[in-house]
Amino acid sequence: MPDRILVVDDEEAIREIVCAILGAAGYICKQAGSGIEALALLNSGETFELMLSDLMMAELDGIGLLERTKEKFPEMPVVMVTAVHDISVALAAIRNGAYDYLLKPFEREQLLNAARRALENRRLKIENRIYQTELESLVKARTLELQAAVAELKRSYDITLEALGDALDLKDAETVGHSRRVTAFTILIARAMGIASDQIDVIARGAFLHDIGKMAIPDNILLKPGKLNEEERAIMREHCYRGYQMLKKIPFLAEACEIVYSHQEHFDGSGYPRGLRGEEIPIGARIFSVADTLDAIISDRPYRMGRSLAEARKEILAWSGRQFDPEVVKVFMNIPDQIFEDLRREINGHSLPPFPATAIAKSAS
Ligand SMILES: [Fe+2]
């Protein structure tokens, strides 16, 4: 497609010459005898790759025409044609957005060069804009791909965690489903405490894997039916640190392992392994502690039936400020029974995975 050029001049003779030269060079020209006429042509929807405009015209002059077209047709360069005596006005036109100016009288070559330069500049500008747009959408697409890959990676991590936690539950048949229920209760309380969702994810992983260190405890101690003696109890208590050591090497669990390390601490400092107290204990571990006790009380064991939620609440309240953080207990006490019941039923029916935390949160709300 040859480029179309709009030639605006109030002298017909000049228009004819200019169009003859441009036409011979392969351009398609259209003439306008005034600024007003040019404006009407442009506004009618006809498009031009270039406008050559006389500067001095009655009614609407070159500057006025430029002023009224540059915003609507930003990609159409304007070359001003002017007589020597108004060169300063031509420069002003350039400052106003004209691409170039041509001094009258001009040679054929000067006219063609000016047209070529302006059209080339326009082409480069458009190419650059297309390149920018393509680049932006390319970056956008790549970012989305990357985000999806990261989400997928997180998901596979979580599936691995599930398997790990379930492996422990399988070994210690007495507490089947314990990790899942405790995780769900922990998430529920954490949500009620207004903890941010990315932090809840960390807390959930810590809660789910809290006893993972028990993998390192010999079966004759871990599965011993009777009471543990002093020495056995000491070995059993190592499970917090063992779990912490296992998980801290995994960057994805760097924060969650702190909860594993601290999950047996008591608010008043009487817990183990470090005897942390109050806010020295990570908030996730303080929440876990309530959730863990709750599950232990209400779940059936081979040698006894689970007790009621009301009894669990009474017990937890009695230990508020000693074993448990009073703030956590307060929030826990305000969560309706129904939510705990529903959650427990769903998890025992195995329809609810422990991850992601949002699934549990959704089901509880
Ligand atoms: Fe434990």
Tab-separated table of C-alpha atoms and ligand atoms in Angstrom:
chain	number	residue	atom	x	y	z
A	1	MET	CA	0.000	0.000	0.000
A	2	PRO	CA	1.524	3.344	-1.005
A	3	ASP	CA	1.553	6.029	1.685
A	4	ARG	CA	-1.217	8.611	1.537
A	5	ILE	CA	-0.295	12.261	1.914
A	6	LEU	CA	-2.642	15.128	2.603
A	7	VAL	CA	-1.433	18.352	0.952
A	8	VAL	CA	-2.916	21.502	2.476
A	9	ASP	CA	-2.329	24.856	0.774
A	10	ASP	CA	-4.572	27.736	-0.158
A	11	GLU	CA	-2.779	28.184	-3.490
A	12	GLU	CA	-3.999	25.681	-5.980
A	13	ALA	CA	-0.904	25.971	-8.177
A	14	ILE	CA	1.360	24.935	-5.326
A	15	ARG	CA	-0.905	22.021	-4.392
A	16	GLU	CA	-0.829	20.793	-7.955
A	17	ILE	CA	2.965	20.932	-8.200
A	18	VAL	CA	3.475	19.268	-4.831
A	19	CYS	CA	1.006	16.505	-5.679
A	20	ALA	CA	2.567	15.978	-9.096
A	21	ILE	CA	6.009	15.485	-7.561
A	22	LEU	CA	4.752	13.180	-4.791
A	23	GLY	CA	2.472	11.270	-7.128
A	24	ALA	CA	5.366	10.644	-9.530
A	25	ALA	CA	7.307	9.207	-6.571
A	26	GLY	CA	4.523	6.709	-5.892
A	27	TYR	CA	2.572	8.433	-3.121
A	28	ILE	CA	-1.166	8.917	-3.152
A	29	CYS	CA	-2.069	12.568	-2.599
A	30	LYS	CA	-5.210	14.313	-1.572
A	31	GLN	CA	-5.603	18.079	-1.655
A	32	ALA	CA	-7.230	20.466	0.784
A	33	GLY	CA	-7.544	24.174	-0.021
A	34	SER	CA	-7.739	25.350	3.605
A	35	GLY	CA	-7.168	24.305	7.150
A	36	ILE	CA	-10.920	23.875	7.610
A	37	GLU	CA	-11.158	21.639	4.559
A	38	ALA	CA	-8.231	19.512	5.791
A	39	LEU	CA	-9.834	19.156	9.197
A	40	ALA	CA	-13.123	18.050	7.631
A	41	LEU	CA	-11.316	15.448	5.545
A	42	LEU	CA	-9.470	14.029	8.549
A	43	ASN	CA	-12.574	14.011	10.714
A	44	SER	CA	-14.527	12.208	8.002
A	45	GLY	CA	-12.422	9.156	8.820
A	46	GLU	CA	-10.075	9.265	5.878
A	47	THR	CA	-6.564	8.373	7.041
A	48	PHE	CA	-3.206	9.741	5.946
A	49	GLU	CA	0.298	8.705	6.778
A	50	LEU	CA	1.554	12.300	6.414
A	51	MET	CA	0.233	15.840	6.217
A	52	LEU	CA	2.072	18.603	4.379
A	53	SER	CA	0.556	21.901	5.435
A	54	ASP	CA	1.074	25.482	4.404
A	55	LEU	CA	1.701	27.667	7.412
A	56	MET	CA	-0.039	30.862	6.358
A	57	MET	CA	-3.668	30.312	5.437
A	58	ALA	CA	-6.839	32.298	5.972
A	59	GLU	CA	-9.316	31.054	8.614
A	60	LEU	CA	-7.421	28.101	10.090
A	61	ASP	CA	-3.651	28.410	9.601
A	62	GLY	CA	-1.025	25.664	9.772
A	63	ILE	CA	-0.414	26.079	13.507
A	64	GLY	CA	-4.137	26.005	14.269
A	65	LEU	CA	-4.590	22.915	12.115
A	66	LEU	CA	-1.712	21.203	13.889
A	67	GLU	CA	-3.169	22.163	17.243
A	68	ARG	CA	-6.520	20.601	16.371
A	69	THR	CA	-5.188	17.381	14.878
A	70	LYS	CA	-2.128	16.357	16.896
A	71	GLU	CA	-4.069	14.713	19.704
A	72	LYS	CA	-6.566	12.907	17.516
A	73	PHE	CA	-3.970	11.716	14.997
A	74	PRO	CA	-0.775	11.357	17.031
A	75	GLU	CA	0.824	9.002	14.537
A	76	MET	CA	0.461	11.302	11.535
A	77	PRO	CA	3.561	13.504	11.161
A	78	VAL	CA	3.017	17.081	9.982
A	79	VAL	CA	5.526	18.897	7.796
A	80	MET	CA	5.022	22.672	7.666
A	81	VAL	CA	5.590	24.446	4.391
A	82	THR	CA	6.556	28.080	4.795
A	83	ALA	CA	8.147	31.109	3.170
A	84	VAL	CA	11.513	32.327	4.487
A	85	HIS	CA	10.148	35.402	6.240
A	86	ASP	CA	8.213	33.389	8.841
A	87	ILE	CA	10.948	30.926	9.832
A	88	SER	CA	10.446	31.742	13.524
A	89	VAL	CA	6.816	30.666	13.183
A	90	ALA	CA	7.958	27.430	11.542
A	91	LEU	CA	10.207	26.757	14.535
A	92	ALA	CA	7.301	27.454	16.846
A	93	ALA	CA	5.302	24.877	14.888
A	94	ILE	CA	8.014	22.319	15.506
A	95	ARG	CA	7.931	23.098	19.184
A	96	ASN	CA	4.186	22.487	18.983
A	97	GLY	CA	4.628	19.047	17.520
A	98	ALA	CA	5.267	19.469	13.769
A	99	TYR	CA	7.831	16.947	12.622
A	100	ASP	CA	9.716	19.185	10.149
A	101	TYR	CA	9.397	22.241	7.952
A	102	LEU	CA	10.079	22.958	4.332
A	103	LEU	CA	11.109	26.387	3.045
A	104	LYS	CA	9.414	27.791	-0.044
A	105	PRO	CA	10.474	27.674	-2.769
A	106	PHE	CA	11.763	24.156	-2.576
A	107	GLU	CA	13.374	21.741	-4.991
A	108	ARG	CA	11.790	18.429	-5.911
A	109	GLU	CA	14.426	16.490	-3.981
A	110	GLN	CA	13.962	18.586	-0.841
A	111	LEU	CA	10.254	17.843	-0.876
A	112	LEU	CA	10.774	14.108	-1.409
A	113	ASN	CA	13.472	13.927	1.288
A	114	ALA	CA	11.254	15.680	3.810
A	115	ALA	CA	8.368	13.317	3.028
A	116	ARG	CA	10.590	10.229	3.236
A	117	ARG	CA	12.122	11.283	6.556
A	118	ALA	CA	8.753	11.980	8.121
A	119	LEU	CA	7.267	8.706	6.916
A	120	GLU	CA	10.303	6.729	8.082
A	121	ASN	CA	10.099	8.349	11.495
A	122	ARG	CA	6.425	7.453	11.704
A	123	ARG	CA	7.148	3.844	10.782
A	124	LEU	CA	9.821	3.549	13.475
A	125	LYS	CA	7.551	5.050	16.102
A	126	ILE	CA	4.773	2.580	15.302
A	127	GLU	CA	7.157	-0.378	15.241
A	128	ASN	CA	8.501	0.678	18.594
A	129	ARG	CA	5.030	0.970	20.059
A	130	ILE	CA	4.070	-2.491	18.796
A	131	TYR	CA	7.313	-3.885	20.170
A	132	GLN	CA	6.599	-2.299	23.572
A	133	THR	CA	3.068	-3.689	23.652
A	134	GLU	CA	4.253	-7.134	22.646
A	135	LEU	CA	7.009	-6.979	25.221
A	136	GLU	CA	4.537	-6.025	27.927
A	137	SER	CA	2.177	-8.865	27.105
A	138	LEU	CA	5.105	-11.243	26.879
A	139	VAL	CA	6.295	-10.212	30.338
A	140	LYS	CA	2.750	-10.527	31.638
A	141	ALA	CA	2.369	-14.024	30.191
A	142	ARG	CA	5.725	-15.128	31.586
A	143	THR	CA	4.847	-13.749	35.023
A	144	LEU	CA	1.592	-15.694	35.019
A	145	GLU	CA	3.406	-18.860	33.979
A	146	LEU	CA	5.927	-18.339	36.745
A	147	GLN	CA	3.224	-17.752	39.347
A	148	ALA	CA	1.452	-20.920	38.256
A	149	ALA	CA	4.699	-22.872	38.493
A	150	VAL	CA	5.366	-21.559	41.991
A	151	ALA	CA	1.810	-22.409	43.087
A	152	GLU	CA	2.210	-25.886	41.632
A	153	LEU	CA	5.506	-26.302	43.440
A	154	LYS	CA	3.906	-25.227	46.723
A	155	ARG	CA	1.124	-27.717	46.111
A	156	SER	CA	3.563	-30.570	45.565
A	157	TYR	CA	5.359	-29.567	48.748
A	158	ASP	CA	2.101	-29.668	50.632
A	159	ILE	CA	1.240	-33.075	49.196
A	160	THR	CA	4.631	-34.310	50.405
A	161	LEU	CA	3.886	-32.887	53.838
A	162	GLU	CA	0.548	-34.664	53.900
A	163	ALA	CA	2.265	-37.949	53.178
A	164	LEU	CA	4.820	-37.283	55.891
A	165	GLY	CA	2.218	-36.417	58.512
A	166	ASP	CA	0.014	-39.347	57.531
A	167	ALA	CA	3.000	-41.694	57.764
A	168	LEU	CA	3.363	-40.778	61.420
A	169	ASP	CA	-0.353	-41.189	62.077
A	170	LEU	CA	-0.152	-44.657	60.523
A	171	LYS	CA	2.720	-45.638	62.744
A	172	ASP	CA	1.015	-44.399	65.850
A	173	ALA	CA	-2.439	-45.875	65.241
A	174	GLU	CA	-3.768	-44.485	68.510
A	175	THR	CA	-3.856	-40.998	67.094
A	176	VAL	CA	-5.200	-41.628	63.609
A	177	GLY	CA	-6.364	-38.387	61.984
A	178	HIS	CA	-4.927	-36.402	64.881
A	179	SER	CA	-2.563	-34.335	62.721
A	180	ARG	CA	-5.340	-33.369	60.330
A	181	ARG	CA	-7.804	-32.437	63.046
A	182	VAL	CA	-5.259	-30.463	65.049
A	183	THR	CA	-4.268	-28.603	61.911
A	184	ALA	CA	-7.872	-27.749	61.126
A	185	PHE	CA	-8.539	-26.558	64.702
A	186	THR	CA	-5.324	-24.537	64.696
A	187	ILE	CA	-6.267	-22.841	61.425
A	188	LEU	CA	-9.745	-22.126	62.741
A	189	ILE	CA	-8.471	-20.401	65.882
A	190	ALA	CA	-5.708	-18.575	63.976
A	191	ARG	CA	-8.311	-17.216	61.577
A	192	ALA	CA	-10.508	-16.074	64.448
A	193	MET	CA	-7.471	-14.295	65.912
A	194	GLY	CA	-7.132	-12.291	62.686
A	195	ILE	CA	-3.777	-13.739	61.695
A	196	ALA	CA	-2.760	-13.039	58.064
A	197	SER	CA	-3.392	-15.886	55.640
A	198	ASP	CA	0.245	-16.401	54.574
A	199	GLN	CA	1.168	-16.685	58.248
A	200	ILE	CA	-1.656	-19.154	58.747
A	201	ASP	CA	-0.136	-21.327	56.005
A	202	VAL	CA	3.103	-21.443	57.986
A	203	ILE	CA	1.278	-22.214	61.217
A	204	ALA	CA	-0.767	-24.952	59.504
A	205	ARG	CA	2.355	-26.719	58.260
A	206	GLY	CA	3.916	-26.516	61.710
A	207	ALA	CA	0.758	-27.855	63.335
A	208	PHE	CA	0.450	-30.685	60.845
A	209	LEU	CA	4.018	-31.830	61.367
A	210	HIS	CA	4.238	-31.080	65.096
A	211	ASP	CA	5.077	-34.650	66.120
A	212	ILE	CA	7.152	-35.561	63.067
A	213	GLY	CA	10.185	-35.934	65.353
A	214	LYS	CA	8.504	-39.016	66.798
A	215	MET	CA	9.730	-40.818	63.674
A	216	ALA	CA	13.107	-40.778	65.382
A	217	ILE	CA	11.812	-42.300	68.633
A	218	PRO	CA	12.342	-46.084	68.962
A	219	ASP	CA	9.104	-48.057	68.569
A	220	ASN	CA	9.491	-49.778	71.943
A	221	ILE	CA	9.119	-46.359	73.551
A	222	LEU	CA	6.753	-44.712	71.080
A	223	LEU	CA	4.327	-47.634	71.056
A	224	LYS	CA	4.799	-48.814	74.644
A	225	PRO	CA	1.360	-49.632	76.044
A	226	GLY	CA	2.084	-48.824	79.674
A	227	LYS	CA	3.541	-45.784	81.388
A	228	LEU	CA	6.984	-44.563	80.360
A	229	ASN	CA	9.766	-44.567	82.914
A	230	GLU	CA	11.951	-41.523	83.592
A	231	GLU	CA	14.561	-42.397	80.974
A	232	GLU	CA	12.000	-43.283	78.324
A	233	ARG	CA	10.147	-40.069	78.963
A	234	ALA	CA	13.356	-38.100	78.448
A	235	ILE	CA	13.879	-39.811	75.080
A	236	MET	CA	10.273	-39.210	74.112
A	237	ARG	CA	10.638	-35.533	74.918
A	238	GLU	CA	13.416	-35.252	72.372
A	239	HIS	CA	10.829	-35.445	69.614
A	240	CYS	CA	10.395	-31.653	69.534
A	241	TYR	CA	14.039	-31.002	68.833
A	242	ARG	CA	14.326	-34.002	66.479
A	243	GLY	CA	11.399	-32.697	64.441
A	244	TYR	CA	12.876	-29.219	64.390
A	245	GLN	CA	16.194	-30.583	63.134
A	246	MET	CA	14.483	-32.630	60.447
A	247	LEU	CA	12.525	-29.709	59.060
A	248	LYS	CA	14.857	-26.763	59.457
A	249	LYS	CA	16.959	-27.937	56.503
A	250	ILE	CA	13.947	-27.497	54.235
A	251	PRO	CA	13.738	-23.817	53.232
A	252	PHE	CA	9.994	-24.101	52.646
A	253	LEU	CA	9.563	-25.116	56.306
A	254	ALA	CA	12.099	-22.764	57.869
A	255	GLU	CA	9.383	-20.894	59.783
A	256	ALA	CA	7.079	-23.829	60.426
A	257	CYS	CA	9.845	-25.769	62.190
A	258	GLU	CA	9.863	-23.179	64.997
A	259	ILE	CA	6.338	-24.288	65.846
A	260	VAL	CA	7.429	-27.927	65.831
A	261	TYR	CA	10.253	-27.041	68.224
A	262	SER	CA	7.946	-25.143	70.591
A	263	HIS	CA	4.731	-27.162	70.470
A	264	GLN	CA	5.147	-28.604	73.976
A	265	GLU	CA	5.962	-25.328	75.670
A	266	HIS	CA	3.578	-23.919	78.284
A	267	PHE	CA	2.588	-20.284	78.611
A	268	ASP	CA	3.870	-20.108	82.199
A	269	GLY	CA	7.276	-21.591	81.277
A	270	SER	CA	6.624	-25.068	82.692
A	271	GLY	CA	6.752	-26.865	79.318
A	272	TYR	CA	9.635	-28.346	77.353
A	273	PRO	CA	12.168	-28.543	75.724
A	274	ARG	CA	13.353	-24.979	76.391
A	275	GLY	CA	10.967	-23.794	79.081
A	276	LEU	CA	9.914	-20.789	76.981
A	277	ARG	CA	7.237	-18.577	78.451
A	278	GLY	CA	4.605	-16.110	77.203
A	279	GLU	CA	5.399	-14.466	73.903
A	280	GLU	CA	8.745	-16.253	73.693
A	281	ILE	CA	6.628	-19.095	72.364
A	282	PRO	CA	5.687	-18.519	68.709
A	283	ILE	CA	2.025	-17.577	68.358
A	284	GLY	CA	1.453	-20.600	66.112
A	285	ALA	CA	2.660	-22.913	68.865
A	286	ARG	CA	0.477	-21.165	71.463
A	287	ILE	CA	-2.565	-21.677	69.231
A	288	PHE	CA	-1.549	-25.243	68.448
A	289	SER	CA	-1.352	-26.029	72.144
A	290	VAL	CA	-5.059	-25.269	72.638
A	291	ALA	CA	-6.030	-27.127	69.449
A	292	ASP	CA	-3.968	-30.157	70.443
A	293	THR	CA	-5.493	-30.412	73.901
A	294	LEU	CA	-8.953	-29.947	72.473
A	295	ASP	CA	-8.461	-32.826	70.044
A	296	ALA	CA	-6.933	-35.069	72.698
A	297	ILE	CA	-9.941	-34.576	74.971
A	298	ILE	CA	-12.729	-34.958	72.435
A	299	SER	CA	-11.254	-37.839	70.402
A	300	ASP	CA	-11.941	-41.505	71.154
A	301	ARG	CA	-9.019	-43.637	72.261
A	302	PRO	CA	-8.891	-47.446	72.227
A	303	TYR	CA	-9.219	-47.437	76.025
A	304	ARG	CA	-11.754	-44.601	76.458
A	305	MET	CA	-14.434	-42.635	74.657
A	306	GLY	CA	-13.837	-39.028	73.766
A	307	ARG	CA	-15.316	-36.457	76.127
A	308	SER	CA	-17.651	-33.618	75.156
A	309	LEU	CA	-16.645	-30.270	73.709
A	310	ALA	CA	-18.080	-28.586	76.812
A	311	GLU	CA	-15.752	-30.628	79.021
A	312	ALA	CA	-12.812	-29.757	76.788
A	313	ARG	CA	-13.666	-26.064	77.025
A	314	LYS	CA	-13.850	-26.298	80.824
A	315	GLU	CA	-10.491	-28.001	81.019
A	316	ILE	CA	-8.785	-25.557	78.642
A	317	LEU	CA	-10.252	-22.589	80.493
A	318	ALA	CA	-8.963	-24.013	83.777
A	319	TRP	CA	-5.418	-24.046	82.342
A	320	SER	CA	-5.615	-20.598	80.788
A	321	GLY	CA	-2.563	-18.562	81.795
A	322	ARG	CA	-0.736	-21.715	82.877
A	323	GLN	CA	-0.510	-24.126	79.961
A	324	PHE	CA	-2.303	-21.823	77.538
A	325	ASP	CA	-2.092	-18.234	76.336
A	326	PRO	CA	-5.197	-16.482	77.807
A	327	GLU	CA	-5.664	-14.502	74.596
A	328	VAL	CA	-5.855	-17.680	72.542
A	329	VAL	CA	-8.207	-19.271	75.063
A	330	LYS	CA	-10.473	-16.221	74.904
A	331	VAL	CA	-10.767	-16.454	71.117
A	332	PHE	CA	-11.212	-20.224	71.287
A	333	MET	CA	-14.059	-19.926	73.807
A	334	ASN	CA	-15.935	-17.613	71.442
A	335	ILE	CA	-15.939	-19.998	68.483
A	336	PRO	CA	-19.329	-21.794	68.360
A	337	ASP	CA	-19.466	-25.553	69.028
A	338	GLN	CA	-21.098	-26.216	65.693
A	339	ILE	CA	-18.016	-25.129	63.750
A	340	PHE	CA	-15.755	-27.539	65.643
A	341	GLU	CA	-18.265	-30.365	65.279
A	342	ASP	CA	-18.643	-29.869	61.529
A	343	LEU	CA	-14.936	-29.626	60.992
A	344	ARG	CA	-14.228	-32.763	63.001
A	345	ARG	CA	-16.900	-34.723	61.161
A	346	GLU	CA	-15.568	-33.659	57.786
A	347	ILE	CA	-11.977	-34.567	58.620
A	348	ASN	CA	-12.898	-37.910	60.153
A	349	GLY	CA	-14.825	-38.608	56.943
A	350	HIS	CA	-11.514	-37.848	55.179
A	351	SER	CA	-13.104	-35.469	52.773
A	352	LEU	CA	-10.919	-32.563	53.789
A	353	PRO	CA	-7.186	-32.349	53.145
A	354	PRO	CA	-5.086	-30.412	55.678
A	355	PHE	CA	-3.792	-28.132	52.936
A	356	PRO	CA	-4.175	-25.544	51.697
A	357	ALA	CA	-5.303	-23.744	54.808
A	358	THR	CA	-7.889	-21.840	52.757
A	359	ALA	CA	-9.856	-25.040	52.115
A	360	ILE	CA	-10.331	-25.566	55.831
A	361	ALA	CA	-11.022	-21.917	56.449
A	362	LYS	CA	-13.683	-21.950	53.731
A	363	SER	CA	-15.325	-25.034	55.104
A	364	ALA	CA	-15.431	-23.504	58.581
A	365	SER	CA	-16.915	-20.184	57.563
B	1	FE	FE	4.277	-33.583	70.621
